[in-house]
PDB file of C-alpha atoms in Angstrom:
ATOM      1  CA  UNK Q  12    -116.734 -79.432-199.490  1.00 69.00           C
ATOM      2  CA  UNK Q  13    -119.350 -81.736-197.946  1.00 73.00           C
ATOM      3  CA  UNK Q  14    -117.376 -84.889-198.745  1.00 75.00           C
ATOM      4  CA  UNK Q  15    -114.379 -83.693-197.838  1.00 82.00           C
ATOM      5  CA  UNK Q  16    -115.596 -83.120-194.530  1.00 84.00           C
ATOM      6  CA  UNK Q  17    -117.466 -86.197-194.142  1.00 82.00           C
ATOM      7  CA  UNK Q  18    -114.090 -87.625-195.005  1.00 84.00           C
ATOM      8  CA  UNK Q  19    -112.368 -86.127-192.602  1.00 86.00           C
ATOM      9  CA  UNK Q  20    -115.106 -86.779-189.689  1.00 84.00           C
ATOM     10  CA  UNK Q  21    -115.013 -90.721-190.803  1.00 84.00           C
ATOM     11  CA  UNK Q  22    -111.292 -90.794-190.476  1.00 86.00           C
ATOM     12  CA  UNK Q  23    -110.967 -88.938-187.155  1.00 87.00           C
ATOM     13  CA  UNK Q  24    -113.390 -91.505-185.684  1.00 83.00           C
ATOM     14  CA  UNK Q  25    -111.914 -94.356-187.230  1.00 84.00           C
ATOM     15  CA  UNK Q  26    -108.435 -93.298-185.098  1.00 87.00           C
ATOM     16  CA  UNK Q  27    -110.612 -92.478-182.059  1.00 85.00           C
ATOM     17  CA  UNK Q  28    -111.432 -96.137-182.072  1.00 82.00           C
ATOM     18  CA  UNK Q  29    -108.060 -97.013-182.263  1.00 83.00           C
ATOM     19  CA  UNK Q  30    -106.753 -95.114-179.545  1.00 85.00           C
ATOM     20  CA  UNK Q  31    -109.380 -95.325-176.589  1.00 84.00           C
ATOM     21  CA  UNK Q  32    -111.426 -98.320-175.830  1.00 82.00           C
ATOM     22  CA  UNK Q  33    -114.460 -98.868-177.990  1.00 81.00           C
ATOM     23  CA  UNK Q  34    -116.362 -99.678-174.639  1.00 83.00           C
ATOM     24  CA  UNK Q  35    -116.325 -96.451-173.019  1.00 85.00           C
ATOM     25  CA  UNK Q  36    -116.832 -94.161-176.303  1.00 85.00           C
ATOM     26  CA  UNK Q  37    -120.005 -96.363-176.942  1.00 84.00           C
ATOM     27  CA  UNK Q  38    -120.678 -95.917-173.487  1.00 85.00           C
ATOM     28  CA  UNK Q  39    -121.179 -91.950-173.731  1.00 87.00           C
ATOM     29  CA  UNK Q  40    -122.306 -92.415-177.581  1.00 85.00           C
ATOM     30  CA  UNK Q  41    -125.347 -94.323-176.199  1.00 86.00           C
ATOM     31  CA  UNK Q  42    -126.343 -91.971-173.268  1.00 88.00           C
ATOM     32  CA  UNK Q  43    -125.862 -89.122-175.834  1.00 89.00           C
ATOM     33  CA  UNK Q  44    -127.963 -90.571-178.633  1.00 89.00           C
ATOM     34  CA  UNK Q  45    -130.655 -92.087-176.175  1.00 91.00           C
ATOM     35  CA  UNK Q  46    -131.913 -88.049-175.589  1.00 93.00           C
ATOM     36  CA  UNK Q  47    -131.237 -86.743-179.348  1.00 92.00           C
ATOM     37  CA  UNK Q  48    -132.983 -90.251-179.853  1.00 93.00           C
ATOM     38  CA  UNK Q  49    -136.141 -89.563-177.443  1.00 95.00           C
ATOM     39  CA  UNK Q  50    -136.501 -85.746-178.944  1.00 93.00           C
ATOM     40  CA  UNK Q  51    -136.088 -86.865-182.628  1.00 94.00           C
ATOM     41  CA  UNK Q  52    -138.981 -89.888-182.055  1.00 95.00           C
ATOM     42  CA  UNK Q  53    -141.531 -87.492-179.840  1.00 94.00           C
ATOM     43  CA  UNK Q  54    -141.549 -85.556-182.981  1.00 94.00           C
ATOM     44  CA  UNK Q  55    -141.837 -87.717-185.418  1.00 94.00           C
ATOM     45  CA  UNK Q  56    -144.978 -89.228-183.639  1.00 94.00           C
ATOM     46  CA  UNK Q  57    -146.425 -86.145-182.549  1.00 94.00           C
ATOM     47  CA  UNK Q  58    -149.021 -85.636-184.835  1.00 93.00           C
ATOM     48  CA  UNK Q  59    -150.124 -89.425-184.685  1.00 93.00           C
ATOM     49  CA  UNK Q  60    -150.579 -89.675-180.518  1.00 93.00           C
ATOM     50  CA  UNK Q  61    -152.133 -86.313-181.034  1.00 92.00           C
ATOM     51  CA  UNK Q  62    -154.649 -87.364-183.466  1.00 90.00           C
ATOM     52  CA  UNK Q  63    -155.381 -90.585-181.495  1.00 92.00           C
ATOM     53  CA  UNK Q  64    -155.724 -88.941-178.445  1.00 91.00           C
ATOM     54  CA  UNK Q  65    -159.377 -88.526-177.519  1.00 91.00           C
ATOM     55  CA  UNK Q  66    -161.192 -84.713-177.011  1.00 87.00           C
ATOM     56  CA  UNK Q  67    -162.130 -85.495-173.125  1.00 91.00           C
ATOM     57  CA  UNK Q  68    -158.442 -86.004-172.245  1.00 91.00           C
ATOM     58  CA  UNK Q  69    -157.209 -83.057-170.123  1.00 91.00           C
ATOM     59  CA  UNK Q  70    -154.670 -81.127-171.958  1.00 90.00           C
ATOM     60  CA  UNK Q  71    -152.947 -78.284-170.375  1.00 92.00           C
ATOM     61  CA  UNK Q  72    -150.338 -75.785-171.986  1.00 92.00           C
ATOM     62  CA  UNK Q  73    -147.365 -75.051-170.428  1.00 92.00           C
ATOM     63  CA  UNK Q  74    -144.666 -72.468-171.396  1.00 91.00           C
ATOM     64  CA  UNK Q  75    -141.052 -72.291-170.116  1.00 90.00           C
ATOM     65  CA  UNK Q  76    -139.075 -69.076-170.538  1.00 90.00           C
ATOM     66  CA  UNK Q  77    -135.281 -69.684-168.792  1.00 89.00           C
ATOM     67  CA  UNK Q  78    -133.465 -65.937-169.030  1.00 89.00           C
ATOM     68  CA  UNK Q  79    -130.064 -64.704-167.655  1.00 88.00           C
ATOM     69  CA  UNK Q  80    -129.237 -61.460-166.094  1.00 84.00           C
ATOM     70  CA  UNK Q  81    -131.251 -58.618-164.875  1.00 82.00           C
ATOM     71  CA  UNK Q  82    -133.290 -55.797-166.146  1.00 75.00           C
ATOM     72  CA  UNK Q  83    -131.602 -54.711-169.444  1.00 77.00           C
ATOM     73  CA  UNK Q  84    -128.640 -57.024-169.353  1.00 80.00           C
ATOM     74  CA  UNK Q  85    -131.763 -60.325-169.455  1.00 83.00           C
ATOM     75  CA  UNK Q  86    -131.243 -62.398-171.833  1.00 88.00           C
ATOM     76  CA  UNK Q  87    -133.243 -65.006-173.453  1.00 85.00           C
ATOM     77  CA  UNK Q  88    -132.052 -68.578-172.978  1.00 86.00           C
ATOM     78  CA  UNK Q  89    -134.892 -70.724-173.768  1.00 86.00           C
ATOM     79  CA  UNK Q  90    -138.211 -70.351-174.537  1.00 88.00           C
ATOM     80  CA  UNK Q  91    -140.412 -73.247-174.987  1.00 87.00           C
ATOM     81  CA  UNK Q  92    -144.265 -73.821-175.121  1.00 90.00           C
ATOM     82  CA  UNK Q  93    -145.692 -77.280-175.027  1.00 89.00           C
ATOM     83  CA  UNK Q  94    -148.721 -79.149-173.657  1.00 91.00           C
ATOM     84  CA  UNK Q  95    -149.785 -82.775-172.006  1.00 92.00           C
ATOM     85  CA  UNK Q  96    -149.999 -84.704-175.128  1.00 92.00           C
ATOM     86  CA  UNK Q  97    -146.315 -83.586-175.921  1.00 93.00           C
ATOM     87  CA  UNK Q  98    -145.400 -84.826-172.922  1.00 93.00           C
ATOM     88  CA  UNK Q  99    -147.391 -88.152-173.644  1.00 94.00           C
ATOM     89  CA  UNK Q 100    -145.221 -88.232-176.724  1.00 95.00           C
ATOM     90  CA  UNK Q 101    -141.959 -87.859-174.795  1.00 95.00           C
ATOM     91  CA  UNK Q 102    -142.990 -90.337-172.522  1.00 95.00           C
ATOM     92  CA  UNK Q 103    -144.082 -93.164-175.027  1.00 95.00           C
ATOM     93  CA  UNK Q 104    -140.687 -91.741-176.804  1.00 95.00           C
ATOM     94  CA  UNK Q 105    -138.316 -92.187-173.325  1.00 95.00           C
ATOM     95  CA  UNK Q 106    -139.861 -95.825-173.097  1.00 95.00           C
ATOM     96  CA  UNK Q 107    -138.366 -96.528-176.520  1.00 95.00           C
ATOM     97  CA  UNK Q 108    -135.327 -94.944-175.595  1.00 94.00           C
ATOM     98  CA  UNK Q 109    -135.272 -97.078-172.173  1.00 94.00           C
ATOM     99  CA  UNK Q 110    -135.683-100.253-174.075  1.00 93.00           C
ATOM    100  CA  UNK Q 111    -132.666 -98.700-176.391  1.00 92.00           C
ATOM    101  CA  UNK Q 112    -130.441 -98.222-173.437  1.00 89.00           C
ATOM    102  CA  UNK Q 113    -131.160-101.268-171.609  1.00 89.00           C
ATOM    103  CA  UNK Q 114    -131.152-104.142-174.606  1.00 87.00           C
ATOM    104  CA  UNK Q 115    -129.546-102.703-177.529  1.00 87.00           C
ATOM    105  CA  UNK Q 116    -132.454-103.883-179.411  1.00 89.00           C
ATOM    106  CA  UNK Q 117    -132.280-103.808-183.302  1.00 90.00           C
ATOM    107  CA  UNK Q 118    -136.147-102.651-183.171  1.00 92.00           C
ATOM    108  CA  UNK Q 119    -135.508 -99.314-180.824  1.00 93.00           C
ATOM    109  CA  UNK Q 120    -132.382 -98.956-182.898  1.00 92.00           C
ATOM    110  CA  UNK Q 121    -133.963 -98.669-186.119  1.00 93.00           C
ATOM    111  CA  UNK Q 122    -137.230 -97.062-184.579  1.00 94.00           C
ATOM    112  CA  UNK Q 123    -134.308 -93.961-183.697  1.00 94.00           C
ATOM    113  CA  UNK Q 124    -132.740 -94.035-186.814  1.00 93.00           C
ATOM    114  CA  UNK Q 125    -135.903 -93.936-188.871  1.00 94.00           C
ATOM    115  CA  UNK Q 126    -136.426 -90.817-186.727  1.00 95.00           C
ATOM    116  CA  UNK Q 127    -133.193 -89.493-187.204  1.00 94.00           C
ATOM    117  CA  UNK Q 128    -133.784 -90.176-190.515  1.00 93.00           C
ATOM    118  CA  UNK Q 129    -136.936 -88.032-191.136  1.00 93.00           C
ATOM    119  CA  UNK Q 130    -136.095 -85.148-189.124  1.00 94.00           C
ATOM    120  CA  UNK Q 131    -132.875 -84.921-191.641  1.00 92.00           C
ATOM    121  CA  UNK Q 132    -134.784 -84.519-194.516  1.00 92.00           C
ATOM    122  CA  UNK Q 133    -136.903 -82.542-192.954  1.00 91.00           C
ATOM    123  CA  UNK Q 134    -134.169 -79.980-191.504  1.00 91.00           C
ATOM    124  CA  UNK Q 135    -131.819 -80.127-194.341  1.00 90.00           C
ATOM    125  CA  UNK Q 136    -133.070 -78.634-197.838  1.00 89.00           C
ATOM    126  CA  UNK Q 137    -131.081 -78.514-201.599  1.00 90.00           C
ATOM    127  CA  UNK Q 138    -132.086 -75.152-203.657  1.00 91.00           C
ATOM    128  CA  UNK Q 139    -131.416 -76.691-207.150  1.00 92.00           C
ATOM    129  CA  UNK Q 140    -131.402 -80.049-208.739  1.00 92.00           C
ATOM    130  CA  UNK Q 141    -127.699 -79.094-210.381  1.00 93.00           C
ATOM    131  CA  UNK Q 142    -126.542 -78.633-206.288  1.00 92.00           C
ATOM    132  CA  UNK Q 143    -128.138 -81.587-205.665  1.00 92.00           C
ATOM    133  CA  UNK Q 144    -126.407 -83.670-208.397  1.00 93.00           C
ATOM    134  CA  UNK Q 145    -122.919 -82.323-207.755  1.00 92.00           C
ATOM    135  CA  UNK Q 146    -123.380 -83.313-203.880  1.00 92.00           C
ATOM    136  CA  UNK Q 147    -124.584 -86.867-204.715  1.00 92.00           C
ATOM    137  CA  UNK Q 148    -121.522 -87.024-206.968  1.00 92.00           C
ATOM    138  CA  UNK Q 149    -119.224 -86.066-204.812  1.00 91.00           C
ATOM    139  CA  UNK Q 150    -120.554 -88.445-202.161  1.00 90.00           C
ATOM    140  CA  UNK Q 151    -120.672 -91.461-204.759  1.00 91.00           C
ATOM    141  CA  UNK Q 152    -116.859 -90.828-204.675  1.00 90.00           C
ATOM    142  CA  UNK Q 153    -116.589 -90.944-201.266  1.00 89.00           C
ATOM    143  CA  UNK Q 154    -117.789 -94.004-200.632  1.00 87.00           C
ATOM    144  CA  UNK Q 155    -116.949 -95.890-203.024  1.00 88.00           C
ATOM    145  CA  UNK Q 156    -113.653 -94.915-201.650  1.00 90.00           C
ATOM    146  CA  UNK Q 157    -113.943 -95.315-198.096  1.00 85.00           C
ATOM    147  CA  UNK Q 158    -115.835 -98.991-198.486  1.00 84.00           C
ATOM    148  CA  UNK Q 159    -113.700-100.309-201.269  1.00 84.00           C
ATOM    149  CA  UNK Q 160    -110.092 -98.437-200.916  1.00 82.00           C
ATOM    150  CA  UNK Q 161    -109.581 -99.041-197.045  1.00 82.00           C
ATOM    151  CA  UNK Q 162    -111.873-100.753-194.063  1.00 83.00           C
ATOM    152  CA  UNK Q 163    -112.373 -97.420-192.507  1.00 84.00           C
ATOM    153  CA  UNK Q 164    -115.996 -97.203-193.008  1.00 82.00           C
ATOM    154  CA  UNK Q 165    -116.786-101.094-192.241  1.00 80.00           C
ATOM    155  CA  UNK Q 166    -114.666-100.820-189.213  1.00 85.00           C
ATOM    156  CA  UNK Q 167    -116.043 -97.601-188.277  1.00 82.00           C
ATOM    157  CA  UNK Q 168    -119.761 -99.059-188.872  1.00 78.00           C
ATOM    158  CA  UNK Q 169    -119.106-101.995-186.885  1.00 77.00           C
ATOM    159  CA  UNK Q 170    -117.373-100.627-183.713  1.00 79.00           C
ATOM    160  CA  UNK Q 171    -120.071 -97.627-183.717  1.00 79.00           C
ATOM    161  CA  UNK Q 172    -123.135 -98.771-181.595  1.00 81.00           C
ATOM    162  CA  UNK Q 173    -125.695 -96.395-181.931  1.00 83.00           C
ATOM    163  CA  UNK Q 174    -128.079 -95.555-184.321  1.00 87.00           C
ATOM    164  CA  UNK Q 175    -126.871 -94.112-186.930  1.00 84.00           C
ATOM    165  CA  UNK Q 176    -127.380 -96.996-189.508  1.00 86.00           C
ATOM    166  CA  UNK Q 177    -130.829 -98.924-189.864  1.00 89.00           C
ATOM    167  CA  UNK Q 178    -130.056-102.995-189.495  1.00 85.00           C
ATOM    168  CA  UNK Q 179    -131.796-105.701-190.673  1.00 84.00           C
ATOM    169  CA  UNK Q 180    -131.509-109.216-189.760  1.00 84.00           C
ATOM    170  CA  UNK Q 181    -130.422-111.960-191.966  1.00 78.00           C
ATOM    171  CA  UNK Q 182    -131.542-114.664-189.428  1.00 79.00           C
ATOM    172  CA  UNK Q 183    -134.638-113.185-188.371  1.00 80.00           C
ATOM    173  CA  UNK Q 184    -136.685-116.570-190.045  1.00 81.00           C
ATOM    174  CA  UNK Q 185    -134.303-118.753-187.806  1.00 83.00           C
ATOM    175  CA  UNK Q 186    -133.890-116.506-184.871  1.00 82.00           C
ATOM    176  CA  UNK Q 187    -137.373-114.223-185.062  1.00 80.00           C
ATOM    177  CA  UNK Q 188    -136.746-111.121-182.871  1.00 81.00           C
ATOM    178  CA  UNK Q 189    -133.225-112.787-181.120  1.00 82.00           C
ATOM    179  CA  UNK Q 190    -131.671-111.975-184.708  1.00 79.00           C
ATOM    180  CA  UNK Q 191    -128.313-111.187-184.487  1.00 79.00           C
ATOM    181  CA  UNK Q 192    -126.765-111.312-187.702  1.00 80.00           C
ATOM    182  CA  UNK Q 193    -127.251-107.997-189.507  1.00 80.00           C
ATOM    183  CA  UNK Q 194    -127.038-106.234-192.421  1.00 79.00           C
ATOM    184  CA  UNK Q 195    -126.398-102.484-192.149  1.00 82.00           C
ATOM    185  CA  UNK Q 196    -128.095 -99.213-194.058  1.00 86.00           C
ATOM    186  CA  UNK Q 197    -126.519 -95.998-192.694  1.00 85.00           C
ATOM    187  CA  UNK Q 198    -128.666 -93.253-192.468  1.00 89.00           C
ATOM    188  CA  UNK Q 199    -126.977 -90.654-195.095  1.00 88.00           C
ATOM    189  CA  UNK Q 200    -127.819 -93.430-197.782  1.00 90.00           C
ATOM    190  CA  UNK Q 201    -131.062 -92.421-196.768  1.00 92.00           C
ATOM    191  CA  UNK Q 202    -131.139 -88.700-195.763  1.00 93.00           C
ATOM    192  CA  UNK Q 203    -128.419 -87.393-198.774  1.00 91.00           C
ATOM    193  CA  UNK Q 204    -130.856 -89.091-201.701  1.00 93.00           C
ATOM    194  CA  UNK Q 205    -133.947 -87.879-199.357  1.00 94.00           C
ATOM    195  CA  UNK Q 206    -133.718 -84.385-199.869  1.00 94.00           C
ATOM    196  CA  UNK Q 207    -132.827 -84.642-203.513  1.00 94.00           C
ATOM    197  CA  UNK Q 208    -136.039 -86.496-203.846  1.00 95.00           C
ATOM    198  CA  UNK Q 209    -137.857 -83.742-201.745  1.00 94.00           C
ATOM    199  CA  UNK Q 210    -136.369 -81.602-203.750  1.00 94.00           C
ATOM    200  CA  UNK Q 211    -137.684 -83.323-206.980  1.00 94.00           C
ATOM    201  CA  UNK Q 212    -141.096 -83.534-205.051  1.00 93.00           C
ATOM    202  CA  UNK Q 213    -141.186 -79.360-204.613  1.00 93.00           C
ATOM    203  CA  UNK Q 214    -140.141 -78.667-208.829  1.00 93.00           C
ATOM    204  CA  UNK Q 215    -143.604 -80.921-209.294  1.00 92.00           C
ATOM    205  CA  UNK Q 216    -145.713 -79.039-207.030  1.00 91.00           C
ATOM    206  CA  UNK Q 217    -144.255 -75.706-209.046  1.00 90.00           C
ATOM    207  CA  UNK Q 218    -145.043 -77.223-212.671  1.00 89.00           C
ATOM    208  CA  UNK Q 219    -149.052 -76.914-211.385  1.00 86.00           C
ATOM    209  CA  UNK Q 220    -149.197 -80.331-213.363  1.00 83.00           C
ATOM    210  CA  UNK Q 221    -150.890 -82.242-210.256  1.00 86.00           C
ATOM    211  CA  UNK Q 222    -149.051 -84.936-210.960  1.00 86.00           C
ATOM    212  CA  UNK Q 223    -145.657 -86.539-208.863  1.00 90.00           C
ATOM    213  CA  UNK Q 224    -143.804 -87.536-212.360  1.00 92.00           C
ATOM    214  CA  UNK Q 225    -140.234 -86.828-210.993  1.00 93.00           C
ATOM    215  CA  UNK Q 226    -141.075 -87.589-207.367  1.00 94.00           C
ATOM    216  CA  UNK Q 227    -142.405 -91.165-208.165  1.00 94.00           C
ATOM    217  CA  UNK Q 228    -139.433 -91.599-210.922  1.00 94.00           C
ATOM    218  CA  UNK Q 229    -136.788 -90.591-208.174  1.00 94.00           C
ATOM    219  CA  UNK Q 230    -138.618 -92.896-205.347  1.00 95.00           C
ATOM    220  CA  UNK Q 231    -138.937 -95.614-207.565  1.00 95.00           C
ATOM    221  CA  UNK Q 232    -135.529 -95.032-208.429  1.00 95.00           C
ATOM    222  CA  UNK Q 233    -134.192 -95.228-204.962  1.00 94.00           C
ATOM    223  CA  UNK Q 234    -136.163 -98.759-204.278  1.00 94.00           C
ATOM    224  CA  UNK Q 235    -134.290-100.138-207.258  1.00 94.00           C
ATOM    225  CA  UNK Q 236    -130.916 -98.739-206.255  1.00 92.00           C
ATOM    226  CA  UNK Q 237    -131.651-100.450-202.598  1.00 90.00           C
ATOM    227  CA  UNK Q 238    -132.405-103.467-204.225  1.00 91.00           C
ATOM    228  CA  UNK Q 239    -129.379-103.458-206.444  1.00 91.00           C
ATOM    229  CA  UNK Q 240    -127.153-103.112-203.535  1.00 88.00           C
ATOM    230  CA  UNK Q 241    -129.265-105.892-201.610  1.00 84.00           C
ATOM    231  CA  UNK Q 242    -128.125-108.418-204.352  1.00 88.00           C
ATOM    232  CA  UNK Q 243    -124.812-107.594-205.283  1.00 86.00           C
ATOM    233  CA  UNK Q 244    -124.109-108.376-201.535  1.00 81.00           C
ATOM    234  CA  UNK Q 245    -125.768-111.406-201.407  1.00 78.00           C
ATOM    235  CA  UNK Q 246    -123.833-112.095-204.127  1.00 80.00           C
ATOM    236  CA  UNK Q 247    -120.211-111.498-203.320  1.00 78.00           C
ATOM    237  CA  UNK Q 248    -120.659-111.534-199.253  1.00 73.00           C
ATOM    238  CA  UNK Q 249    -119.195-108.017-199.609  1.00 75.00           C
ATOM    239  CA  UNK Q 250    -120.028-104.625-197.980  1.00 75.00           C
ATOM    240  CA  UNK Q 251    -121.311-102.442-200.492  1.00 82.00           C
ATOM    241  CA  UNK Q 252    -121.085 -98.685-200.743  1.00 86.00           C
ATOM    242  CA  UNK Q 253    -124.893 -97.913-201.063  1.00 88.00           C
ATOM    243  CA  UNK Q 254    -124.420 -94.825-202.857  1.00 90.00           C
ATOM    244  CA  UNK Q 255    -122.594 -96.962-205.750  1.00 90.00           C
ATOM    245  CA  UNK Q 256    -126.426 -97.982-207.239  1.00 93.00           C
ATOM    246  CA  UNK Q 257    -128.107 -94.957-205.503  1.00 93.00           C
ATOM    247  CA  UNK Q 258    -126.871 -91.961-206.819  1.00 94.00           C
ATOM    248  CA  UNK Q 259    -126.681 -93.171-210.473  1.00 93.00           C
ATOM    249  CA  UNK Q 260    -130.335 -94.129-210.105  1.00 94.00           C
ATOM    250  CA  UNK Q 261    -131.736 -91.287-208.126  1.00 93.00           C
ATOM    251  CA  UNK Q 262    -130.286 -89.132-210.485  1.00 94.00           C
ATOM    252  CA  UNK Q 263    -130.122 -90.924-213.786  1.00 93.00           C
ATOM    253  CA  UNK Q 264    -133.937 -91.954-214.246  1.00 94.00           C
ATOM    254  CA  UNK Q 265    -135.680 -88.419-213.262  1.00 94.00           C
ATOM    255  CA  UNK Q 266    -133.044 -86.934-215.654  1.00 94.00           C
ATOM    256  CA  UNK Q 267    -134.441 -89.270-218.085  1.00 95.00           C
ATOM    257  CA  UNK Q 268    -137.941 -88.386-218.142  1.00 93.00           C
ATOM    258  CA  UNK Q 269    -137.194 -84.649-217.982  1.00 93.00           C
ATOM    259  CA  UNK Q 270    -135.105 -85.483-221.127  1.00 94.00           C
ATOM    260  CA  UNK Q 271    -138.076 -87.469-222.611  1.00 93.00           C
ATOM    261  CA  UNK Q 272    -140.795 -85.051-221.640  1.00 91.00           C
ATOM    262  CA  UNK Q 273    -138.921 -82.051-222.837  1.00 92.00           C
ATOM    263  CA  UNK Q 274    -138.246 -80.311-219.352  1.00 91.00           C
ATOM    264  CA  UNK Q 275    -134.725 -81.072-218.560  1.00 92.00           C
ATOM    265  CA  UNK Q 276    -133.847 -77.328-219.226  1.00 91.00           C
ATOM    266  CA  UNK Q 277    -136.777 -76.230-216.850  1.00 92.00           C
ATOM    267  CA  UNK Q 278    -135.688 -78.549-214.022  1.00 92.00           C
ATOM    268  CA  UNK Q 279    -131.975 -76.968-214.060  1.00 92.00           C
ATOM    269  CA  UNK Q 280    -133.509 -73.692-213.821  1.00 92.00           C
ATOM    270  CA  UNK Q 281    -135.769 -74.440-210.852  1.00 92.00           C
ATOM    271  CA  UNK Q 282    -134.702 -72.948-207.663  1.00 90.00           C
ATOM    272  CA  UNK Q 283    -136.226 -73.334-205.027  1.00 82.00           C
ATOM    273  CA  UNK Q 284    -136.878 -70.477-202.412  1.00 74.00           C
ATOM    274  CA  UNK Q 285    -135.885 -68.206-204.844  1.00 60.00           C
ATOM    275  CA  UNK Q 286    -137.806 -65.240-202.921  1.00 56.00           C
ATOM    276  CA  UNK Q 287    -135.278 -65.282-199.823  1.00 51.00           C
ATOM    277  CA  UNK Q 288    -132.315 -65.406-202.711  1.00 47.00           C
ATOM    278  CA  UNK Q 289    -133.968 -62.508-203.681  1.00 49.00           C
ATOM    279  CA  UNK Q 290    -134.485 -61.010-200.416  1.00 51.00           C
ATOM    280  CA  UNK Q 291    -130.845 -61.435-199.770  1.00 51.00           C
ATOM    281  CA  UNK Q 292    -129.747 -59.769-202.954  1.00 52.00           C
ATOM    282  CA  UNK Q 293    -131.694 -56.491-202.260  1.00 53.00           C
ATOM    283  CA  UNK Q 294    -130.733 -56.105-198.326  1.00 55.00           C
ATOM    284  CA  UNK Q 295    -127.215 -56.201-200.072  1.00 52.00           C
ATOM    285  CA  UNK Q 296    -127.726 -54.024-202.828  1.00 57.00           C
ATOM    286  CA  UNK Q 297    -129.234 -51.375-199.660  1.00 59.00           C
ATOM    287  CA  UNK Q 298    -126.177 -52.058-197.195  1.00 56.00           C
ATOM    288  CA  UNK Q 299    -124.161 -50.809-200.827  1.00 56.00           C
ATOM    289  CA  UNK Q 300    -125.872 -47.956-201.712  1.00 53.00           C
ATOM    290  CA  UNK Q 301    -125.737 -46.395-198.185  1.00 53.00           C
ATOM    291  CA  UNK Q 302    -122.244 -47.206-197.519  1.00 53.00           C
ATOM    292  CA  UNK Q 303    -121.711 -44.942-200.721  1.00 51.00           C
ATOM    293  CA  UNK Q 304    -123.767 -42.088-199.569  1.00 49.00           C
ATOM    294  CA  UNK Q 305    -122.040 -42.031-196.161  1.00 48.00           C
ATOM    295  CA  UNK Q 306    -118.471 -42.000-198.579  1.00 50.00           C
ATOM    296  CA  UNK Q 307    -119.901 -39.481-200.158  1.00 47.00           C
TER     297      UNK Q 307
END
């Protein structure tokens, strides 16, 4: 259903475009993504400020409980706890964002979407490696489609000005940090193969092998599959549907070695947090078994 919904997304902001002035919608895209932008960075570099932060500086936690109502109607809105060097991190974060909101720089802009990026794979999780391939297949379809069937997703990457795509110059040796003549990356070319690889990452910890075999194979895999899509567009001056060279490749050359080393039966049976499945399965069988006593 995932690419069907993407699909549908894509589209409905492709006509959005169409009907209302690009200025204004990129107007409220930036203010929104400058804060999603500030929060997804101050996390990301969290635990570096934190670990470069020396012992003598004066820390202080704070914790922030915002509740509605009174006495047993209260209830809980927010609760937050934080400290100082979190709010160093939001600060060094909100500069970022500043320069973001002021310049449109293609630095801040990729410095959010590598953010964006991470916290994706972070937040988002596949539970087998057959889920994962049938998503990546499904999204190979879809844009292949949207890129070389219609100009809805150029169009739509264009005319969208925020960071949702990383961009890298192509005149950055004749213009240095002035580039502005990009070439575009968007960021579920990297999340969508991300958590397949993180996936990959989590069946090598559970082999007990100390070893990275499929994580390395699916990385290196990825790299290639960039690089593919690098040259075929230097090539024919042509947008090119990233997942075209990804998926085949993310998927393709960890298959292989699992079919080489004899465990391509082992890595379809992985699942991963198979405990809550588990979990789930026996609250169920409960809510069953006392919904046929009360019949009874």
């Amino acid at each position: 259903m995932f690419p069907i919904i993407a699909s549908g997304t894509l589209l409905t902001i492709y006509i959005v475009f169409q009907i209302f002035s690009k200025e204004y919608i990129n107007l409220l895209l930036t203010v929104y993504f400058f804060f999603l932008g500030v929060l997804a960075l101050a996390h990301i570099i969290s635990p570096a400020v934190r670990g470069s932060i020396p012992a003598i500086f004066p820390n202080v936690p704070y914790h922030v409980i915002l509740t509605s109502g009174k006495d047993e109607e209260k209830e809980e809105i927010m609760n937050y706890e934080f400290d100082r060097k979190d709010l160093v991190c939001l600060t060094l974060s909100g500069i970022v964002g500043v320069w973001y909101l002021l310049k449109k720089h293609w630095i801040a802009n990729n410095l959010f979407g590598l953010a964006f990026a991470v916290n994706g794979v972070e937040l988002l999780q596949l539970n087998t490696v057959l889920t994962g391939c049938i998503l990546l297949g499904g999204l190979f379809v879809y844009d292949i489609f949207w890129v070389f069937a219609t100009d809805v997703m150029v169009s739509v990457a264009k005319s969208f000005e925020a960071p949702i795509k990383l961009v890298f110059p192509q005149d950055l040796i004749e213009k240095g940090l002035e580039a502005n003549n990009f070439a575009m990356l968007g960021l579920g070319d990297i999340v969508i193969p991300g958590i397949f690889i993180a996936l990959l990452l989590r069946f090598d910890v559970s082999l007990n092998k100390n070893s990275k075999t499929y994580f390395i194979a699916s990385f290196t895999a990825y790299i290639l599959g960039l690089l593919a899509t690098i040259f075929v567009m230097h090539v024919f001056k042509h947008a090119q549907p990233a997942l075209l060279y990804l998926v085949p490749a993310c998927i393709g050359l960890p298959l292989f070695v699992a079919l080489v080393k004899g465990e391509l039966k082992l890595m379809f049976k992985y699942e991963d947090n198979p405990e809550k499945e588990d979990e789930g399965k026996e609250k169920k069988e409960e809510n069953e078994q006392n919904d046929t006593k009360k019949d009874k």
